[in-house]
Amino acid sequence: MPQIKLLEKKVVEQIAAGEVIERPSSIVKELLENSIDSGADKITVFFDNGGISRIKVVDNGCGIEKDQLLLAITPHATSKITNAEDLYSVSTMGFRGEALASAASASKFTLSSSSTLDGAGYKISSYGGQAGIVEPIAHVKGTTVECLDLFFNLPARKKFLKSEKSEKLSVLSVIEHVFAAFPTIHFVCIADGKKLYDVCAVDNHRQRISQVAGTDFARDLIYCRNENSEMSAEIYICPPKNAKQKPKYQNLYVNLRKIDNNSVSAAVRESFSRFVSAYGNKPSWFCFLDIEPSKIDVNVHPTKQMIKFDDEKALFSFIFRTIFRELERYQGNAINPAAKTAHTQDYLQHSQQNFAVEEKKENKYELFTNPKFSESPENPSQISISFLDMVSARREDGKPLGTGINDNVWENIACFQIHNRYIAVSVTDGLLLIDQHAAHERVLYEKILDSMETEIESQSLLFPITMELKPFEKEILLSVNEFFSKSGFDIKDFGGNTVAIYSKPADFLYESQIKEAIEDIIEQFLKENNAHVLSSVHRHFAASYACGAAIKFGNALKNEEMTSLLTALFSTKNPHICPHGRPTFSKLSLNEIAKRFLR
Ligand code: ADP
Ligand code: MG
């Protein structure tokens, strides 16, 4: 049975200082880590109201003895390290001896535990840090920690908590991160009385990823493995065809601890970018790195979110090569192997000096991008139109394009697409650059807002599409299903974590893009920023919908598509900004252009 001891002052002074408990998710993370360190193979997390009103974690680990309970909630008391040298060989998740003490001082707290199989246990309570006495209770072997009313005694800190929804998302994100790393532990999560996860023990990471992120997603992941004398890596990365502008998972675990590290992310991104055609599409990935504890320093960040590696450059090339090698095999040696190897060497040398290689990629990309106008049989002639006139005249009379020029004006203007992201249009007094995604967002946003009164036309799908979601995503989707149906979708619960889509909005969205659009809409819905712009539920939905369903960066547009987008944008009530407040276009005046040429 591990003995909890108070750390000596000089050891405490060497531990990275800082707040351990910032919000409910930090408590959940610490409690899960404690349960994992206790050797439990079943852990249940309950939380209510985003964890603000209640967090409870129950495990079947080794338990805590009666005479150790008070020590467990005392600051700087731990069973995991004794002296400063131990900090360099930590193999447990925890080591600071602060989590329970911090949680106890910030809530109405109870620690109950039994270290024996006879059902006899003990508990200790603490009211905002005021510890009570140890009392006997019945408890199966293992430990239960409960925190009620977080920050009830610290109103200044409570003020910094976000909304319940944000806190809930943050807890779920922590939970997912932890669940993914420990496939052999059975985890259950119950939020506000609803069972969101019940992931039984499985044999390997892929099966666990499948439980957390969905079976289709997990099945497609490419497995890469590599090792050298100092570390070994197991990486699961999505195939290039599934890369996205905003991938969902970019999870790095070092010795099963979820951490952030720029070298690893850069290595994955750069290696992968050799295999994707659409610029900016990035992979989802899970990387499990196993490193000798003495080669890293886990004691650099209070919540252990970052760690220090002895040699980041070596780490970069290790990850880069691991992925490159496997993706090369996966792609079936499509490119000349000799040229490719030379390229990798060259690249590694370059990137070890500097990870910022964006510029190089831009140049390479430009060589392959044909300006759209050269593809169209007849170049539309440029007509004289002053963009400023157009917009300002609109503002005065409130009508779209109120210059006397007809609404089809954009059809006669030369425009072309840049990098499948922006549309460039020549106007009388300069050059107009339009952000295709933001512009389309604005158009859809207003359309959906209008349709909140009159329903949007819907089109039945020949074959319903089924879609596997995360439990929380499904909950969100069904809770706003009324809005989905108003915007032309027919979505029904299909049992388990699945929904079925029977129809889609008639006049936009290709069938192949439905799933991604719905995922994006949900994701947008989960983000709560820009509350001032999205003041009501309707607006919130419309903005989420618009962002999810709008043309993406990377989508090639035909000439007609560009002109109809421009027409639609400049017929909206407010063409200047997207629903999230970003500009939809920017203008470079002839004067500014002239200045650049010193005219
Ligand atoms: P740390 O994990 O850094 O040691 P904590 O404050 O999280 O510090 O926990 C203090 C001590 O209480 C731990 O070292 C451990 O011995 C004991 N402990 C905490 N949670 C559990 C648990 N779920 N099961 C068994 N022992 C626990
Ligand atoms: Mg701990």
XYZ file of C-alpha atoms and ligand atoms in Angstrom:
627
model
C 0.000 0.000 0.000
C 1.599 3.327 -1.031
C 2.385 5.586 1.927
C 1.505 9.260 1.628
C 4.158 11.605 3.082
C 4.521 15.351 3.361
C 7.164 16.552 0.924
C 10.121 18.383 2.387
C 10.147 22.135 1.826
C 13.135 22.007 -0.516
C 11.356 19.485 -2.753
C 8.177 21.564 -2.774
C 10.193 24.566 -3.884
C 11.427 22.675 -6.919
C 7.972 21.771 -8.141
C 6.621 24.027 -10.911
C 4.339 26.451 -9.092
C 0.918 27.465 -10.361
C -2.768 26.878 -10.048
C -3.816 23.241 -10.490
C -7.560 23.805 -10.352
C -8.810 26.465 -12.717
C -12.161 25.039 -13.741
C -14.219 21.855 -13.366
C -12.314 20.070 -16.120
C -9.044 20.506 -14.213
C -10.571 18.675 -11.234
C -11.867 15.902 -13.473
C -8.427 15.527 -15.041
C -6.671 15.328 -11.676
C -9.202 12.870 -10.233
C -8.997 10.636 -13.281
C -5.212 10.679 -13.052
C -5.382 9.708 -9.395
C -7.716 6.820 -10.173
C -5.412 5.649 -12.967
C -2.396 5.845 -10.623
C -4.355 3.760 -8.098
C -4.379 0.829 -10.513
C -8.162 0.918 -11.072
C -9.585 -0.935 -14.063
C -13.022 0.664 -13.810
C -13.545 4.395 -13.336
C -16.873 6.254 -13.369
C -17.168 10.014 -13.679
C -20.378 11.808 -12.772
C -20.745 15.520 -13.315
C -23.632 17.975 -13.326
C -24.037 21.487 -14.713
C -20.665 21.426 -16.440
C -19.101 20.129 -13.219
C -19.826 23.377 -11.420
C -22.464 21.903 -9.100
C -21.050 18.364 -8.829
C -18.108 16.207 -9.851
C -17.808 12.677 -8.559
C -15.211 10.105 -9.566
C -15.469 6.498 -8.393
C -12.728 3.907 -8.903
C -11.913 0.344 -7.896
C -8.204 0.981 -7.316
C -5.997 0.307 -4.321
C -7.881 2.686 -1.986
C -6.501 4.840 0.812
C -5.997 3.671 4.384
C -7.873 5.325 7.250
C -4.845 7.057 8.757
C -3.800 8.463 5.361
C -7.048 10.207 4.449
C -6.207 13.511 6.104
C -2.719 13.472 4.590
C -4.228 12.837 1.141
C -6.025 16.187 1.251
C -3.090 18.054 2.801
C -1.050 20.267 0.423
C 2.255 18.820 -0.789
C 1.549 15.336 0.497
C 2.024 12.503 -1.976
C 2.855 8.828 -2.158
C 4.436 9.227 -5.580
C 7.750 11.012 -4.977
C 9.969 11.554 -1.957
C 12.916 13.674 -3.028
C 13.907 16.094 -5.778
C 15.715 13.426 -7.842
C 12.453 11.491 -8.121
C 11.130 14.342 -10.254
C 13.323 13.025 -13.082
C 11.966 9.506 -13.039
C 8.248 10.051 -12.484
C 6.235 7.198 -13.932
C 2.873 8.078 -12.372
C 0.418 10.661 -13.697
C 0.565 12.715 -10.492
C 3.494 13.710 -8.270
C 2.821 17.210 -6.895
C 0.572 16.201 -4.021
C -1.640 19.192 -4.573
C -4.726 18.133 -6.483
C -6.869 16.785 -3.662
C -5.819 19.624 -1.364
C -6.739 22.239 -3.992
C -10.047 20.567 -4.825
C -10.877 20.277 -1.117
C -10.185 23.955 -0.525
C -12.340 25.093 -3.447
C -15.491 23.022 -2.897
C -17.664 21.049 -0.503
C -15.524 17.977 -0.705
C -15.707 14.341 0.395
C -13.042 11.668 0.017
C -14.320 8.133 0.751
C -12.198 5.054 0.388
C -11.538 1.494 1.344
C -8.274 -0.348 0.935
C -9.707 -3.716 1.961
C -12.147 -6.203 0.472
C -14.389 -6.433 3.542
C -16.634 -3.481 2.714
C -15.280 -1.370 5.560
C -14.256 2.128 4.531
C -13.655 5.623 5.867
C -14.426 9.094 4.712
C -13.210 12.598 5.353
C -15.056 15.757 4.372
C -13.811 19.272 3.896
C -15.861 22.455 3.661
C -13.875 24.916 1.571
C -10.650 23.583 3.052
C -11.908 23.091 6.633
C -11.315 19.375 7.120
C -13.714 17.373 9.302
C -13.007 14.156 11.145
C -12.447 10.706 9.658
C -15.616 8.615 9.938
C -16.314 4.960 9.143
C -18.604 4.156 6.201
C -19.402 1.171 4.002
C -17.350 1.295 0.807
C -16.192 -1.343 -1.645
C -12.450 -1.459 -2.317
C -11.490 1.706 -4.137
C -12.001 5.420 -3.799
C -14.794 7.953 -4.340
C -14.118 11.677 -4.509
C -16.979 14.146 -4.650
C -16.734 17.925 -5.107
C -19.917 19.980 -4.765
C -20.438 23.675 -5.521
C -17.048 24.471 -6.999
C -15.653 27.848 -5.893
C -18.671 28.430 -3.579
C -16.220 30.102 -1.196
C -14.154 31.879 -3.884
C -16.593 34.144 -5.753
C -13.811 35.948 -7.611
C -12.714 32.684 -9.188
C -16.242 31.522 -9.806
C -16.757 34.631 -11.907
C -14.128 33.415 -14.337
C -15.979 30.201 -15.077
C -17.582 30.101 -18.503
C -21.151 29.009 -19.192
C -22.257 25.535 -18.114
C -22.167 24.439 -21.741
C -18.546 25.554 -22.172
C -17.501 23.920 -18.929
C -19.296 20.728 -19.926
C -17.460 20.676 -23.240
C -14.178 21.230 -21.516
C -14.855 18.331 -19.122
C -15.864 16.094 -22.013
C -12.750 17.027 -23.897
C -10.552 16.074 -20.916
C -12.503 12.858 -20.492
C -12.037 11.897 -24.125
C -8.338 12.629 -23.972
C -7.892 10.429 -20.925
C -10.172 7.644 -22.174
C -8.269 7.421 -25.444
C -4.952 6.719 -23.745
C -6.046 3.840 -21.498
C -7.841 1.198 -23.561
C -7.635 -1.442 -20.838
C -9.604 0.635 -18.342
C -13.415 0.525 -18.388
C -14.671 4.127 -18.212
C -18.207 5.365 -17.655
C -19.279 8.994 -17.826
C -22.640 10.278 -16.655
C -23.402 13.960 -17.190
C -26.562 15.536 -15.757
C -27.953 12.064 -15.161
C -27.373 10.943 -18.761
C -24.900 8.197 -19.582
C -22.681 9.666 -22.280
C -19.920 7.070 -22.328
C -19.644 3.481 -21.276
C -16.429 2.286 -22.871
C -15.553 -1.228 -21.799
C -11.956 -2.409 -21.620
C -10.455 -3.292 -25.004
C -7.101 -4.603 -26.215
C -5.600 -1.744 -28.171
C -5.633 1.926 -29.015
C -7.490 1.535 -32.303
C -10.416 -0.167 -30.567
C -10.487 2.553 -27.924
C -10.323 5.324 -30.542
C -13.229 3.605 -32.201
C -15.244 3.756 -28.952
C -14.466 7.428 -28.460
C -14.358 8.823 -31.997
C -16.525 6.444 -34.007
C -15.953 3.168 -35.821
C -15.710 4.536 -39.378
C -13.120 7.063 -38.339
C -11.037 4.533 -36.403
C -11.178 1.857 -39.097
C -9.606 4.162 -41.681
C -6.688 5.293 -39.508
C -3.229 4.404 -40.775
C -0.981 2.839 -38.164
C 2.664 3.980 -38.030
C 5.199 2.546 -35.623
C 8.829 3.330 -35.047
C 11.446 3.130 -32.339
C 15.019 4.080 -31.605
C 17.198 3.728 -28.532
C 15.416 6.562 -26.703
C 11.803 6.418 -27.699
C 9.106 4.514 -29.479
C 6.041 5.897 -31.207
C 2.698 4.483 -32.231
C 0.795 6.882 -34.438
C -2.719 6.539 -35.825
C -3.266 9.058 -38.593
C -6.158 9.556 -40.982
C -5.575 8.822 -44.668
C -4.839 11.869 -46.859
C -8.295 11.704 -48.465
C -9.907 12.320 -45.060
C -7.796 15.372 -44.220
C -9.777 18.465 -43.274
C -9.363 22.167 -42.800
C -10.201 21.717 -39.146
C -9.346 18.188 -38.064
C -10.930 16.986 -34.835
C -8.100 15.111 -33.175
C -4.490 16.115 -32.830
C -3.686 14.214 -29.720
C -0.172 13.678 -28.438
C 0.461 11.445 -25.452
C 3.889 11.155 -23.897
C 4.073 8.187 -21.563
C 0.252 8.279 -21.747
C 0.091 11.853 -20.519
C -1.793 14.137 -22.927
C 0.410 17.098 -23.705
C 0.869 19.882 -26.250
C 4.087 20.081 -28.182
C 4.805 22.198 -31.235
C 7.632 20.080 -32.630
C 5.466 16.993 -32.798
C 2.495 18.855 -34.295
C 4.759 20.521 -36.853
C 6.406 17.210 -37.751
C 3.035 15.509 -38.283
C 1.656 18.423 -40.281
C 4.701 18.813 -42.480
C 5.164 15.135 -43.159
C 1.481 14.719 -43.980
C 1.391 17.806 -46.198
C 3.557 15.923 -48.725
C 0.621 13.633 -49.404
C -2.409 15.935 -49.615
C -3.426 17.813 -52.694
C -5.787 20.403 -51.205
C -3.738 23.136 -49.619
C -4.238 23.529 -45.893
C -6.000 20.202 -45.323
C -4.685 18.650 -42.137
C -4.952 15.194 -40.609
C -6.568 13.942 -37.435
C -4.048 11.898 -35.474
C -3.283 10.191 -32.197
C 0.380 9.808 -31.306
C 1.476 7.677 -28.357
C 5.094 8.347 -27.546
C 7.004 6.293 -25.051
C 10.161 7.969 -23.749
C 12.628 7.154 -21.026
C 11.422 9.418 -18.125
C 14.962 10.772 -17.672
C 14.898 12.221 -21.229
C 12.001 14.516 -20.455
C 11.088 16.990 -17.754
C 7.440 16.784 -16.692
C 7.927 19.395 -14.018
C 7.710 22.520 -16.188
C 3.996 23.263 -16.122
C 1.580 23.309 -13.148
C -1.051 21.192 -14.875
C 1.558 19.093 -16.693
C 0.167 20.142 -20.054
C 3.632 20.721 -21.450
C 6.851 18.871 -20.897
C 10.434 19.546 -21.873
C 12.295 17.201 -24.196
C 16.083 16.870 -24.150
C 16.284 17.060 -27.924
C 13.328 18.540 -29.807
C 15.078 18.414 -33.175
C 15.600 14.686 -32.901
C 11.964 14.345 -31.881
C 10.842 16.318 -34.940
C 12.754 14.142 -37.403
C 11.730 10.946 -35.644
C 8.028 11.790 -35.984
C 8.451 13.205 -39.488
C 10.146 10.026 -40.728
C 7.748 7.671 -38.955
C 4.769 9.198 -40.711
C 6.468 9.817 -44.032
C 7.599 6.208 -44.322
C 4.172 4.782 -43.598
C 2.207 7.194 -45.779
C 4.621 6.552 -48.607
C 3.877 2.866 -48.307
C 0.164 3.620 -48.066
C 0.130 5.754 -51.197
C 1.756 2.869 -53.047
C 4.946 4.598 -54.178
C 3.151 6.912 -56.547
C 6.106 9.247 -56.891
C 9.626 8.348 -58.032
C 11.210 6.910 -54.846
C 14.696 8.376 -55.459
C 13.383 11.886 -55.861
C 11.231 11.478 -52.814
C 14.042 10.370 -50.525
C 16.189 13.280 -51.637
C 13.275 15.549 -50.948
C 12.814 14.198 -47.416
C 16.490 14.658 -46.561
C 16.485 18.133 -47.933
C 13.318 18.948 -46.097
C 14.507 17.616 -42.779
C 17.653 19.697 -42.991
C 15.663 22.757 -43.789
C 13.040 22.260 -41.133
C 15.508 21.507 -38.413
C 16.765 25.031 -38.818
C 13.319 26.441 -38.963
C 9.894 24.916 -38.621
C 8.265 27.775 -40.466
C 8.098 26.424 -43.975
C 4.800 27.948 -45.015
C 6.449 30.202 -47.548
C 8.122 27.356 -49.340
C 4.822 25.564 -49.630
C 3.068 28.635 -50.966
C 5.587 28.920 -53.793
C 5.345 25.295 -54.683
C 1.606 25.557 -54.721
C 1.505 28.543 -56.995
C 3.210 26.615 -59.767
C 0.259 24.285 -59.977
C -2.588 26.734 -59.642
C -4.128 27.902 -62.894
C -5.931 31.154 -62.623
C -9.571 30.337 -63.295
C -10.076 32.777 -66.134
C -7.646 30.962 -68.389
C -9.846 27.858 -68.202
C -13.025 29.561 -69.289
C -13.622 29.680 -73.046
C -14.487 33.340 -73.205
C -12.897 35.828 -70.879
C -15.649 38.018 -69.571
C -14.754 41.579 -70.357
C -14.110 43.979 -67.555
C -16.775 46.600 -67.278
C -16.555 49.890 -65.549
C -18.030 49.771 -62.106
C -17.014 51.622 -59.056
C -17.291 49.328 -56.136
C -17.336 52.102 -53.619
C -20.166 53.825 -55.422
C -22.103 50.644 -55.348
C -21.775 49.952 -51.663
C -22.282 53.517 -50.497
C -25.322 54.013 -52.680
C -26.763 50.874 -51.173
C -26.302 52.237 -47.730
C -28.252 55.381 -48.441
C -31.386 53.893 -49.919
C -31.087 50.609 -48.117
C -31.574 48.600 -51.304
C -29.053 46.210 -52.714
C -26.853 47.515 -55.521
C -28.691 50.770 -55.643
C -26.567 52.360 -58.351
C -28.888 51.784 -61.196
C -26.632 48.991 -62.361
C -28.657 45.812 -62.615
C -28.182 42.953 -60.184
C -26.558 40.708 -62.721
C -23.645 43.073 -62.913
C -21.197 40.508 -61.552
C -21.824 38.194 -64.446
C -19.997 40.605 -66.704
C -17.001 41.226 -64.530
C -13.719 39.349 -64.857
C -12.989 37.384 -61.731
C -10.728 34.521 -60.872
C -10.012 32.315 -57.947
C -6.767 32.456 -55.986
C -5.547 29.250 -54.328
C -9.114 27.992 -54.161
C -9.634 30.415 -51.325
C -10.187 33.951 -52.533
C -11.890 35.543 -55.485
C -10.163 38.444 -57.155
C -12.265 40.923 -59.094
C -11.097 43.894 -61.060
C -13.257 46.957 -60.323
C -12.848 50.474 -61.647
C -11.002 51.886 -58.716
C -8.893 48.874 -57.826
C -8.864 45.227 -57.033
C -11.424 43.500 -54.847
C -10.450 40.381 -52.909
C -13.280 38.265 -51.560
C -12.958 35.551 -48.941
C -15.090 32.797 -50.491
C -15.958 31.111 -47.210
C -16.825 34.284 -45.301
C -18.835 35.582 -48.259
C -20.864 32.410 -48.581
C -21.363 32.337 -44.821
C -22.934 35.785 -44.956
C -25.225 34.724 -47.797
C -26.379 31.544 -46.059
C -26.711 33.306 -42.730
C -29.202 35.819 -44.046
C -31.010 33.176 -46.023
C -31.475 30.984 -42.978
C -32.556 33.913 -40.819
C -35.192 34.759 -43.430
C -36.271 31.148 -43.575
C -36.902 31.067 -39.843
C -40.275 32.530 -40.775
C -40.844 30.608 -44.008
C -39.394 27.118 -44.190
C -36.635 26.343 -46.668
C -37.401 23.913 -49.446
C -36.174 20.435 -48.754
C -35.183 17.595 -51.060
C -35.493 13.907 -50.156
C -32.394 11.777 -50.456
C -32.698 8.640 -52.544
C -30.927 6.676 -49.831
C -30.889 7.964 -46.269
C -27.438 8.707 -44.934
C -26.542 7.388 -41.493
C -24.051 9.227 -39.394
C -22.256 8.150 -36.239
C -21.739 10.948 -33.735
C -20.280 11.325 -30.297
C -22.938 11.074 -27.571
C -22.732 14.754 -26.778
C -22.811 15.756 -30.441
C -25.942 13.711 -30.931
C -27.532 15.356 -27.921
C -26.749 18.813 -29.319
C -27.992 17.908 -32.779
C -31.301 16.559 -31.527
C -31.762 19.551 -29.258
C -31.614 21.894 -32.262
C -33.290 19.522 -34.691
C -36.191 21.930 -35.076
C -33.808 24.383 -36.702
C -32.305 21.683 -38.893
C -35.762 20.835 -40.204
C -36.566 24.490 -40.802
C -33.441 24.684 -42.927
C -34.468 21.739 -45.037
C -32.978 18.760 -43.224
C -34.917 15.746 -42.058
C -32.794 14.102 -39.376
C -33.977 11.337 -37.053
C -32.526 9.410 -34.157
C -31.325 6.042 -35.480
C -30.530 4.462 -32.104
C -27.143 4.254 -30.357
C -24.895 7.103 -31.381
C -26.317 7.213 -34.885
C -28.692 9.553 -36.677
C -30.222 9.145 -40.134
C -30.582 11.967 -42.633
C -33.571 11.621 -44.978
C -33.549 14.974 -46.742
C -31.354 18.014 -47.297
C -31.897 21.660 -48.211
C -32.874 21.735 -51.882
C -30.731 24.484 -53.218
C -27.354 24.059 -51.644
C -25.042 21.381 -50.319
C -23.856 18.493 -52.426
C -24.894 15.131 -51.083
C -21.261 14.161 -50.569
C -20.781 17.146 -48.275
C -23.765 16.589 -45.991
C -21.945 14.693 -43.265
C -19.090 17.153 -43.075
C -21.505 20.072 -43.067
C -23.524 18.612 -40.201
C -20.354 17.884 -38.230
C -19.194 21.441 -38.827
C -22.549 22.886 -37.851
C -22.478 20.961 -34.582
C -18.916 22.051 -33.941
C -19.830 25.661 -34.558
C -22.774 25.258 -32.274
C -20.526 24.008 -29.523
C -18.304 27.061 -29.715
C -19.721 29.903 -27.771
C -17.503 32.757 -28.711
C -18.811 35.927 -30.270
C -21.885 35.789 -28.116
C -22.437 39.477 -28.835
C -22.841 38.831 -32.539
C -24.960 35.747 -32.047
C -27.322 37.105 -29.496
C -30.306 34.811 -29.920
C -30.713 31.098 -30.486
C -31.933 31.761 -34.018
C -28.908 33.826 -34.842
C -26.630 31.310 -33.214
C -28.101 28.504 -35.247
C -28.033 30.516 -38.452
C -24.361 31.392 -37.951
C -23.430 27.830 -37.086
C -25.373 26.573 -40.027
C -23.835 29.102 -42.383
C -20.318 28.330 -41.263
C -20.814 24.584 -41.539
C -22.550 24.603 -44.871
C -20.604 27.374 -46.622
C -18.081 26.738 -49.374
C -14.790 25.849 -47.742
C -11.297 27.116 -48.314
C -9.872 24.696 -50.831
C -13.102 24.264 -52.840
C -12.490 25.048 -56.504
C -15.253 27.238 -57.921
C -16.487 27.476 -61.487
C -16.882 30.909 -63.032
C -20.683 30.796 -62.704
C -20.342 29.799 -59.068
C -18.076 32.753 -58.369
C -20.374 35.220 -60.061
C -23.481 33.899 -58.363
C -21.688 34.095 -55.024
C -20.745 37.715 -55.719
C -24.273 38.561 -56.794
C -25.682 36.921 -53.693
C -23.141 38.542 -51.362
C -23.828 42.049 -52.595
C -27.560 41.482 -52.333
C -27.344 40.758 -48.606
C -28.245 43.300 -45.984
C -24.699 43.488 -44.702
C -22.154 42.214 -47.215
C -19.184 43.574 -45.261
C -18.791 40.952 -42.568
C -19.493 37.285 -42.021
C -21.782 36.291 -39.109
C -18.737 35.902 -36.866
C -17.604 39.437 -37.519
C -14.750 38.804 -39.978
C -14.561 40.882 -43.175
C -15.887 39.210 -46.303
C -13.869 41.308 -48.712
C -10.971 43.687 -48.867
C -10.142 46.243 -51.465
C -6.797 47.303 -52.871
C -7.269 50.703 -54.489
C -5.578 51.761 -57.684
C -3.729 54.368 -55.634
C -2.334 51.739 -53.313
C -1.306 49.605 -56.257
C 0.329 52.605 -57.924
C 2.266 53.372 -54.734
C 3.735 49.883 -54.726
C 5.141 50.531 -58.179
C 6.470 53.912 -57.094
C 4.204 55.702 -59.558
P -0.532 13.360 -6.280
O -1.402 12.585 -7.190
O 0.275 14.385 -6.981
O 0.300 12.511 -5.392
P -3.009 14.217 -5.052
O -3.347 15.377 -4.204
O -3.719 14.065 -6.331
O -1.439 14.226 -5.300
O -3.238 12.902 -4.193
C -2.547 12.763 -2.961
C -2.319 11.309 -2.642
O -3.579 10.692 -2.345
C -1.749 10.495 -3.790
O -0.335 10.543 -3.784
C -2.290 9.099 -3.499
O -1.448 8.408 -2.631
C -3.606 9.357 -2.796
N -4.750 9.223 -3.703
C -5.399 10.220 -4.328
N -6.411 9.744 -5.056
C -6.410 8.406 -4.930
C -7.210 7.341 -5.450
N -8.230 7.568 -6.290
N -6.901 6.071 -5.080
C -5.883 5.827 -4.234
N -5.095 6.802 -3.703
C -5.342 8.061 -4.040
Mg -2.941 13.471 -8.233
